[in-house]
Amino acid sequence: MNYQFPDDNGRFGQFGGKFVPETLMYALNELEEAFKQALEDHAFVSEYISQLKKYSGRPTALTFAENITSHLDGAKVYLKREDLNHTGAHKINNAIGQALLAKRMGKTKIIAETGAGQHGVAAATVAAKFGLECKVFMGEKDIERQALNVFRMKLLGAEVIPVSSGSRTLKDATNEAIRYWVTHVTDTFYLIGSVVGPHPYPRMVRDFQRVIGDEAKEQFLSLEEKLPTEIIACVGGGSNAMGMFYPFIEEDVTLIGVEAAGMGVETNFHAATLTKGSKGVIHGSLTYLLQTEDGQIIEPHSISAGLDYPGVGPEHAHLKDIGRVQYESVTDEEALDALQLLSRKEGIIPAIESAHALAHAFKRAKELSKDESILVCLSGRGDKDVHTLMDHFGGNTDD
């Protein structure tokens, strides 16, 4: 398989592209050229790698979940520990890369949108580190769900701008960030947190996140002297999954993305875009999204703020259509059960987003043989979700 995407027009097959107001075309073309030149500049690439090692703490560990594997009595389960990154999630990989690019382009301000808050924290962190002003757009509902991360962003010096329109979640925060960027493109860099948006963002975020898969491949080969049978990652916008999958696309490995089924895909309360969505344009690119027959966005639902998004990265849409990646869905309850199991068996409290991937991995481990293996991208840690978990469990985790 010869995988060469996106093409020169920023397309992943029929998906992707630039569906934006005319006023943003110059900014996107400027960004595309700057990113291309940066990748060809040894000094830029060296600085990015140096910051990942010296500031973020890479390489992150590859952990054999020995107790879980014994409990499930099936395939070996390994965890790629993005939760061990500085700020507690994979989001920092991309934020460092885009902040360095913003500095290289002479921008003095960055804006970002966030749902679960991890990207907002990452953006606020790199803004402080590299001397940039920072505004973070966040839906009011997510501000309530992620109070700890909101405080962290403010502590880091960022301005958190509440968004009260629509469902008051990530979709609406993204809309507001784009509106702001249209009128401030001269001095402001839009630091998008996932593999979504108009070209070149899906490719740029993927390339800054592929360090996850590159490291995991080298670490796994060192431990097992072969590649894993299956690789599983959660998918909202899809940045941790794309970063993990990309280096394995041409390998003989089963790749599985896991969406949020919320209260069940048979209900109206889910965020399973690839399972239940249809083709359309959202936030500047053609992809799958949850919409009515009239093209109106259907509000998604997930207990995880990070997966509560009605669209998905266009590369995931392409990989689904060509059959290279399988996409499954996991309910809120299944994810929370997996979260508790990993916490109690391994002493690791994962983010609720990551728990969706774990839930499917635990199911698959029971179905595979003991000489097979599953690698799960543990995209973030669960500290930020403690308030949500306390509300759900009512303070009693035996429920």
Short mmCIF file of C-alpha atoms in Angstrom, two decimals:
data_model
loop_
_atom_site.label_atom_id
_atom_site.label_comp_id
_atom_site.label_asym_id
_atom_site.label_seq_id
_atom_site.Cartn_x
_atom_site.Cartn_y
_atom_site.Cartn_z
CA MET A 1 0.00 0.00 0.00
CA ASN A 2 1.44 3.35 -1.06
CA TYR A 3 -0.20 5.96 1.16
CA GLN A 4 0.42 9.57 0.04
CA PHE A 5 -2.14 11.93 1.57
CA PRO A 6 -3.08 14.73 1.57
CA ASP A 7 -2.62 15.68 -2.08
CA ASP A 8 -1.48 19.12 -3.28
CA ASN A 9 -5.00 20.47 -2.73
CA GLY A 10 -5.13 19.31 0.87
CA ARG A 11 -7.48 16.43 0.05
CA PHE A 12 -7.61 12.98 1.60
CA GLY A 13 -9.43 11.33 -1.31
CA GLN A 14 -12.66 13.31 -1.54
CA PHE A 15 -12.31 14.68 2.04
CA GLY A 16 -10.48 17.70 3.49
CA GLY A 17 -9.80 20.85 1.46
CA LYS A 18 -10.36 24.51 2.32
CA PHE A 19 -13.99 25.57 2.76
CA VAL A 20 -13.46 28.98 4.37
CA PRO A 21 -14.37 32.65 3.87
CA GLU A 22 -12.25 34.47 1.32
CA THR A 23 -10.68 36.54 4.11
CA LEU A 24 -9.02 33.42 5.53
CA MET A 25 -7.52 32.11 2.28
CA TYR A 26 -4.44 34.35 2.54
CA ALA A 27 -3.84 33.26 6.14
CA LEU A 28 -4.15 29.58 5.24
CA ASN A 29 -1.86 29.91 2.22
CA GLU A 30 0.68 31.78 4.37
CA LEU A 31 0.49 29.03 6.99
CA GLU A 32 0.82 26.26 4.40
CA GLU A 33 3.98 27.78 2.94
CA ALA A 34 5.48 28.48 6.39
CA PHE A 35 4.81 24.91 7.53
CA LYS A 36 6.36 23.48 4.35
CA GLN A 37 9.50 25.58 4.78
CA ALA A 38 9.73 24.73 8.50
CA LEU A 39 9.69 20.99 7.80
CA GLU A 40 12.61 21.47 5.40
CA ASP A 41 14.55 23.54 7.96
CA HIS A 42 16.84 21.33 10.06
CA ALA A 43 17.06 24.00 12.78
CA PHE A 44 13.27 24.11 13.21
CA VAL A 45 12.91 20.33 13.32
CA SER A 46 15.80 20.05 15.80
CA GLU A 47 14.25 22.69 18.07
CA TYR A 48 10.88 20.87 17.98
CA ILE A 49 12.48 17.54 18.88
CA SER A 50 14.56 19.21 21.60
CA GLN A 51 11.48 20.79 23.20
CA LEU A 52 9.66 17.43 23.15
CA LYS A 53 12.56 15.83 25.02
CA LYS A 54 13.62 18.60 27.40
CA TYR A 55 10.26 20.26 28.11
CA SER A 56 7.53 17.69 27.51
CA GLY A 57 9.48 14.67 28.74
CA ARG A 58 9.51 12.44 25.67
CA PRO A 59 9.84 9.62 24.91
CA THR A 60 6.78 8.58 26.90
CA ALA A 61 6.75 5.06 28.31
CA LEU A 62 5.31 1.96 26.69
CA THR A 63 3.75 0.04 29.57
CA PHE A 64 2.79 -3.65 29.58
CA ALA A 65 -0.52 -3.85 31.49
CA GLU A 66 0.39 -7.11 33.18
CA ASN A 67 -2.46 -7.21 35.71
CA ILE A 68 -5.11 -6.34 33.13
CA THR A 69 -3.71 -8.96 30.76
CA SER A 70 -3.86 -11.60 33.49
CA HIS A 71 -7.40 -10.54 34.44
CA LEU A 72 -8.71 -10.68 30.85
CA ASP A 73 -6.87 -13.96 30.11
CA GLY A 74 -6.38 -13.15 26.43
CA ALA A 75 -4.12 -10.99 24.30
CA LYS A 76 -1.36 -8.92 25.90
CA VAL A 77 -2.38 -5.29 26.49
CA TYR A 78 0.21 -2.52 26.12
CA LEU A 79 -0.32 1.18 26.81
CA LYS A 80 1.42 4.07 25.01
CA ARG A 81 1.59 6.52 27.93
CA GLU A 82 0.75 9.95 26.49
CA ASP A 83 -0.71 10.68 29.95
CA LEU A 84 2.89 11.04 31.14
CA ASN A 85 3.53 14.07 28.93
CA HIS A 86 3.95 17.50 30.51
CA THR A 87 0.37 18.85 31.02
CA GLY A 88 -0.99 15.30 31.04
CA ALA A 89 -2.02 14.57 27.47
CA HIS A 90 -0.84 14.14 23.88
CA LYS A 91 -2.07 17.66 23.07
CA ILE A 92 1.26 19.21 24.09
CA ASN A 93 3.09 17.54 21.14
CA ASN A 94 1.10 19.55 18.62
CA ALA A 95 0.96 22.71 20.72
CA ILE A 96 4.76 22.89 20.92
CA GLY A 97 5.07 22.45 17.16
CA GLN A 98 2.48 25.09 16.29
CA ALA A 99 3.82 27.58 18.86
CA LEU A 100 7.31 27.29 17.36
CA LEU A 101 5.75 27.84 13.94
CA ALA A 102 3.85 30.91 15.20
CA LYS A 103 7.11 32.39 16.50
CA ARG A 104 8.83 31.60 13.19
CA MET A 105 6.02 33.44 11.34
CA GLY A 106 6.36 36.50 13.56
CA LYS A 107 2.95 36.13 15.22
CA THR A 108 2.67 37.53 18.75
CA LYS A 109 -0.72 36.15 19.75
CA ILE A 110 -2.34 32.74 19.63
CA ILE A 111 -5.95 31.67 19.94
CA ALA A 112 -7.24 28.18 20.59
CA GLU A 113 -10.49 26.33 21.12
CA THR A 114 -10.95 23.53 23.62
CA GLY A 115 -13.53 21.01 24.79
CA ALA A 116 -11.99 18.80 27.46
CA GLY A 117 -9.57 21.57 28.30
CA GLN A 118 -6.40 19.60 27.60
CA HIS A 119 -5.70 21.46 24.37
CA GLY A 120 -6.51 24.74 26.11
CA VAL A 121 -4.03 23.91 28.84
CA ALA A 122 -1.43 22.90 26.25
CA ALA A 123 -1.97 26.14 24.30
CA ALA A 124 -1.77 28.25 27.48
CA THR A 125 1.39 26.37 28.49
CA VAL A 126 3.27 26.95 25.24
CA ALA A 127 2.09 30.57 25.14
CA ALA A 128 3.69 31.12 28.53
CA LYS A 129 6.80 29.19 27.53
CA PHE A 130 7.35 31.07 24.26
CA GLY A 131 6.11 34.54 25.26
CA LEU A 132 2.85 34.69 23.31
CA GLU A 133 -0.49 36.21 24.32
CA CYS A 134 -3.20 33.57 24.50
CA LYS A 135 -7.00 33.51 24.27
CA VAL A 136 -8.86 30.20 24.65
CA PHE A 137 -12.47 29.85 23.47
CA MET A 138 -14.49 27.33 25.47
CA GLY A 139 -18.18 26.43 25.63
CA GLU A 140 -19.94 27.29 28.89
CA LYS A 141 -21.03 23.65 29.33
CA ASP A 142 -17.42 22.49 29.01
CA ILE A 143 -16.28 25.22 31.41
CA GLU A 144 -18.59 23.68 34.01
CA ARG A 145 -17.37 20.12 33.26
CA GLN A 146 -13.68 21.04 33.19
CA ALA A 147 -13.37 23.60 35.98
CA LEU A 148 -9.91 22.37 36.98
CA ASN A 149 -8.51 22.88 33.50
CA VAL A 150 -10.11 26.32 33.26
CA PHE A 151 -8.28 27.30 36.43
CA ARG A 152 -5.02 25.88 35.06
CA MET A 153 -5.35 27.95 31.86
CA LYS A 154 -5.94 31.14 33.84
CA LEU A 155 -3.05 30.33 36.16
CA LEU A 156 -0.84 30.03 33.09
CA GLY A 157 -1.86 33.52 32.02
CA ALA A 158 -4.40 32.73 29.30
CA GLU A 159 -7.73 34.49 28.86
CA VAL A 160 -10.59 31.97 28.78
CA ILE A 161 -13.50 33.27 26.69
CA PRO A 162 -16.85 31.59 27.50
CA VAL A 163 -19.03 30.66 24.52
CA SER A 164 -22.77 30.67 25.19
CA SER A 165 -24.12 29.91 21.71
CA GLY A 166 -25.53 26.57 20.50
CA SER A 167 -24.84 23.55 22.69
CA ARG A 168 -22.12 25.53 24.54
CA THR A 169 -19.50 22.85 23.71
CA LEU A 170 -16.47 22.36 21.43
CA LYS A 171 -18.35 22.94 18.15
CA ASP A 172 -19.50 26.36 19.28
CA ALA A 173 -16.09 27.28 20.72
CA THR A 174 -14.54 26.44 17.34
CA ASN A 175 -17.09 28.63 15.53
CA GLU A 176 -16.21 31.57 17.77
CA ALA A 177 -12.46 31.01 17.40
CA ILE A 178 -12.79 31.06 13.60
CA ARG A 179 -14.89 34.25 13.72
CA TYR A 180 -12.25 35.93 15.89
CA TRP A 181 -9.41 34.77 13.63
CA VAL A 182 -11.06 36.26 10.52
CA THR A 183 -10.63 39.76 11.94
CA HIS A 184 -7.23 39.26 13.62
CA VAL A 185 -5.17 37.26 11.11
CA THR A 186 -2.36 39.80 10.88
CA ASP A 187 -0.84 39.19 14.31
CA THR A 188 -2.72 36.10 15.51
CA PHE A 189 -1.97 32.39 14.98
CA TYR A 190 -4.90 29.97 15.31
CA LEU A 191 -3.54 26.93 17.19
CA ILE A 192 -6.04 24.19 16.29
CA GLY A 193 -5.95 21.19 18.63
CA SER A 194 -7.03 18.30 16.45
CA VAL A 195 -6.74 16.93 12.91
CA VAL A 196 -9.75 19.00 11.85
CA GLY A 197 -10.30 22.30 10.07
CA PRO A 198 -9.15 23.50 6.63
CA HIS A 199 -5.89 22.44 4.99
CA PRO A 200 -3.09 22.52 6.14
CA TYR A 201 -4.32 21.90 9.73
CA PRO A 202 -5.26 18.19 9.43
CA ARG A 203 -1.85 17.35 7.96
CA MET A 204 0.07 19.71 10.26
CA VAL A 205 -1.48 18.33 13.46
CA ARG A 206 -0.98 14.75 12.23
CA ASP A 207 2.69 15.42 11.49
CA PHE A 208 3.27 16.97 14.92
CA GLN A 209 1.46 14.02 16.57
CA ARG A 210 3.09 11.18 14.60
CA VAL A 211 5.82 11.13 17.24
CA ILE A 212 3.37 8.95 19.23
CA GLY A 213 3.31 6.21 16.59
CA ASP A 214 6.98 6.53 15.65
CA GLU A 215 8.05 6.05 19.27
CA ALA A 216 5.53 3.27 19.89
CA LYS A 217 6.72 1.30 16.85
CA GLU A 218 10.35 1.43 17.96
CA GLN A 219 9.50 0.60 21.57
CA PHE A 220 7.20 -2.28 20.69
CA LEU A 221 9.69 -3.86 18.29
CA SER A 222 12.33 -3.60 20.99
CA LEU A 223 10.12 -5.37 23.54
CA GLU A 224 8.31 -7.97 21.41
CA GLU A 225 10.49 -8.15 18.25
CA LYS A 226 7.31 -7.86 16.18
CA LEU A 227 4.48 -5.37 15.68
CA PRO A 228 1.25 -5.50 17.74
CA THR A 229 -1.75 -7.42 16.35
CA GLU A 230 -4.09 -4.47 16.84
CA ILE A 231 -3.72 -0.78 17.69
CA ILE A 232 -6.66 1.01 19.29
CA ALA A 233 -7.22 4.73 20.00
CA CYS A 234 -10.18 6.95 20.84
CA VAL A 235 -11.53 9.33 18.19
CA GLY A 236 -13.24 12.67 18.74
CA GLY A 237 -11.58 15.01 16.27
CA GLY A 238 -9.01 12.25 16.11
CA SER A 239 -5.52 13.68 16.75
CA ASN A 240 -4.17 11.04 19.14
CA ALA A 241 -5.50 8.28 16.89
CA MET A 242 -4.04 9.85 13.73
CA GLY A 243 -0.68 10.36 15.42
CA MET A 244 -0.64 6.75 16.58
CA PHE A 245 -1.99 5.20 13.33
CA TYR A 246 -0.01 7.13 10.72
CA PRO A 247 3.35 5.32 11.04
CA PHE A 248 1.51 1.96 10.90
CA ILE A 249 -0.77 2.60 7.88
CA GLU A 250 1.44 0.63 5.50
CA GLU A 251 2.12 -2.13 8.08
CA ASP A 252 0.23 -5.42 8.57
CA VAL A 253 -1.51 -4.22 11.74
CA THR A 254 -5.24 -3.88 12.44
CA LEU A 255 -6.08 -0.26 13.29
CA ILE A 256 -9.25 0.53 15.28
CA GLY A 257 -10.64 3.97 16.15
CA VAL A 258 -13.23 4.16 18.93
CA GLU A 259 -15.94 6.83 18.97
CA ALA A 260 -18.27 7.88 21.76
CA ALA A 261 -21.62 6.07 21.59
CA GLY A 262 -22.85 8.10 24.56
CA MET A 263 -26.18 6.60 25.64
CA GLY A 264 -26.15 4.30 22.59
CA VAL A 265 -25.99 4.80 18.81
CA GLU A 266 -29.63 3.68 18.61
CA THR A 267 -30.55 6.85 20.58
CA ASN A 268 -30.14 10.53 19.69
CA PHE A 269 -27.52 10.94 22.41
CA HIS A 270 -24.14 9.95 20.97
CA ALA A 271 -21.09 11.41 19.21
CA ALA A 272 -20.48 8.52 16.78
CA THR A 273 -19.74 10.62 13.70
CA LEU A 274 -18.17 7.91 11.56
CA THR A 275 -20.74 5.32 12.59
CA LYS A 276 -23.88 7.42 12.15
CA GLY A 277 -22.80 10.57 10.29
CA SER A 278 -22.96 11.64 6.65
CA LYS A 279 -20.72 13.71 4.36
CA GLY A 280 -20.75 17.47 4.75
CA VAL A 281 -18.65 20.54 5.55
CA ILE A 282 -17.82 21.59 9.09
CA HIS A 283 -15.17 24.04 10.29
CA GLY A 284 -13.57 24.39 6.89
CA SER A 285 -13.27 20.83 5.59
CA LEU A 286 -15.36 18.10 3.96
CA THR A 287 -15.76 15.12 6.25
CA TYR A 288 -18.34 13.03 8.05
CA LEU A 289 -20.55 14.85 10.54
CA LEU A 290 -23.78 14.47 12.47
CA GLN A 291 -26.44 16.43 10.60
CA THR A 292 -30.10 16.42 9.68
CA GLU A 293 -31.37 15.86 6.12
CA ASP A 294 -31.47 19.67 5.85
CA GLY A 295 -27.79 19.96 6.76
CA GLN A 296 -28.30 21.25 10.29
CA ILE A 297 -25.77 20.06 12.88
CA ILE A 298 -27.12 17.46 15.33
CA GLU A 299 -25.78 18.17 18.80
CA PRO A 300 -23.53 15.29 19.90
CA HIS A 301 -23.53 13.72 23.34
CA SER A 302 -20.76 12.10 25.34
CA ILE A 303 -19.82 12.07 29.00
CA SER A 304 -16.36 12.95 27.69
CA ALA A 305 -16.02 16.63 26.79
CA GLY A 306 -13.10 15.74 24.51
CA LEU A 307 -15.20 13.43 22.32
CA ASP A 308 -18.31 15.65 22.28
CA TYR A 309 -17.80 16.91 18.69
CA PRO A 310 -20.17 16.46 15.70
CA GLY A 311 -17.39 16.15 13.09
CA VAL A 312 -14.14 14.21 12.68
CA GLY A 313 -10.80 14.77 10.99
CA PRO A 314 -11.04 14.33 7.18
CA GLU A 315 -8.20 11.79 7.12
CA HIS A 316 -10.25 9.50 9.39
CA ALA A 317 -13.18 9.87 6.97
CA HIS A 318 -10.87 8.80 4.13
CA LEU A 319 -9.39 5.88 6.07
CA LYS A 320 -12.90 4.68 6.89
CA ASP A 321 -14.01 4.82 3.26
CA ILE A 322 -10.95 2.94 1.94
CA GLY A 323 -11.35 0.36 4.71
CA ARG A 324 -7.87 0.80 6.21
CA VAL A 325 -9.13 1.67 9.71
CA GLN A 326 -12.11 0.10 11.51
CA TYR A 327 -14.25 2.45 13.56
CA GLU A 328 -16.23 1.16 16.54
CA SER A 329 -18.27 2.91 19.24
CA VAL A 330 -18.37 2.58 23.04
CA THR A 331 -21.07 3.89 25.40
CA ASP A 332 -20.55 6.15 28.40
CA GLU A 333 -21.14 3.24 30.79
CA GLU A 334 -18.72 0.92 28.99
CA ALA A 335 -16.03 3.62 29.08
CA LEU A 336 -16.55 4.27 32.80
CA ASP A 337 -16.35 0.53 33.55
CA ALA A 338 -13.04 0.37 31.68
CA LEU A 339 -11.78 3.45 33.53
CA GLN A 340 -12.48 1.80 36.88
CA LEU A 341 -10.89 -1.49 35.81
CA LEU A 342 -7.64 0.13 34.67
CA SER A 343 -7.54 2.28 37.81
CA ARG A 344 -7.91 -0.71 40.13
CA LYS A 345 -5.75 -3.21 38.27
CA GLU A 346 -2.89 -0.98 37.11
CA GLY A 347 -2.97 2.11 39.34
CA ILE A 348 -3.53 4.37 36.33
CA ILE A 349 -6.55 6.71 36.16
CA PRO A 350 -7.07 7.45 32.46
CA ALA A 351 -8.93 10.33 30.86
CA ILE A 352 -12.53 9.44 30.00
CA GLU A 353 -11.61 9.89 26.34
CA SER A 354 -8.91 7.23 26.60
CA ALA A 355 -11.28 4.94 28.52
CA HIS A 356 -13.35 4.55 25.34
CA ALA A 357 -10.33 3.00 23.61
CA LEU A 358 -9.64 0.86 26.67
CA ALA A 359 -13.20 -0.48 26.75
CA HIS A 360 -12.93 -1.79 23.20
CA ALA A 361 -9.40 -3.06 23.79
CA PHE A 362 -10.51 -5.07 26.83
CA LYS A 363 -13.32 -6.61 24.78
CA ARG A 364 -10.92 -7.50 21.95
CA ALA A 365 -8.29 -8.89 24.34
CA LYS A 366 -10.76 -11.56 25.48
CA GLU A 367 -11.41 -12.51 21.84
CA LEU A 368 -7.73 -12.80 20.83
CA SER A 369 -5.22 -15.48 21.78
CA LYS A 370 -2.45 -15.10 24.36
CA ASP A 371 0.25 -14.88 21.68
CA GLU A 372 -1.40 -11.81 20.18
CA SER A 373 -1.14 -8.24 21.47
CA ILE A 374 -3.06 -4.95 21.57
CA LEU A 375 -1.45 -1.52 21.80
CA VAL A 376 -3.72 1.22 23.22
CA CYS A 377 -2.98 4.93 23.00
CA LEU A 378 -3.58 6.25 26.51
CA SER A 379 -4.12 9.80 25.27
CA GLY A 380 -4.41 11.55 28.63
CA ARG A 381 -4.72 11.22 32.39
CA GLY A 382 -7.96 11.39 34.33
CA ASP A 383 -7.20 14.11 36.87
CA LYS A 384 -9.21 16.61 34.82
CA ASP A 385 -12.26 14.32 34.86
CA VAL A 386 -12.47 13.76 38.60
CA HIS A 387 -15.39 16.18 39.03
CA THR A 388 -17.32 14.44 36.25
CA LEU A 389 -16.56 11.05 37.80
CA MET A 390 -17.63 12.23 41.27
CA ASP A 391 -20.91 13.52 39.84
CA HIS A 392 -21.51 10.25 38.01
CA PHE A 393 -20.60 7.90 40.80
CA GLY A 394 -22.05 10.12 43.51
CA GLY A 395 -18.80 9.78 45.43
CA ASN A 396 -19.24 6.00 45.59
CA THR A 397 -17.17 4.07 43.08
CA ASP A 398 -18.82 0.77 44.06
CA ASP A 399 -21.94 1.89 42.16
#
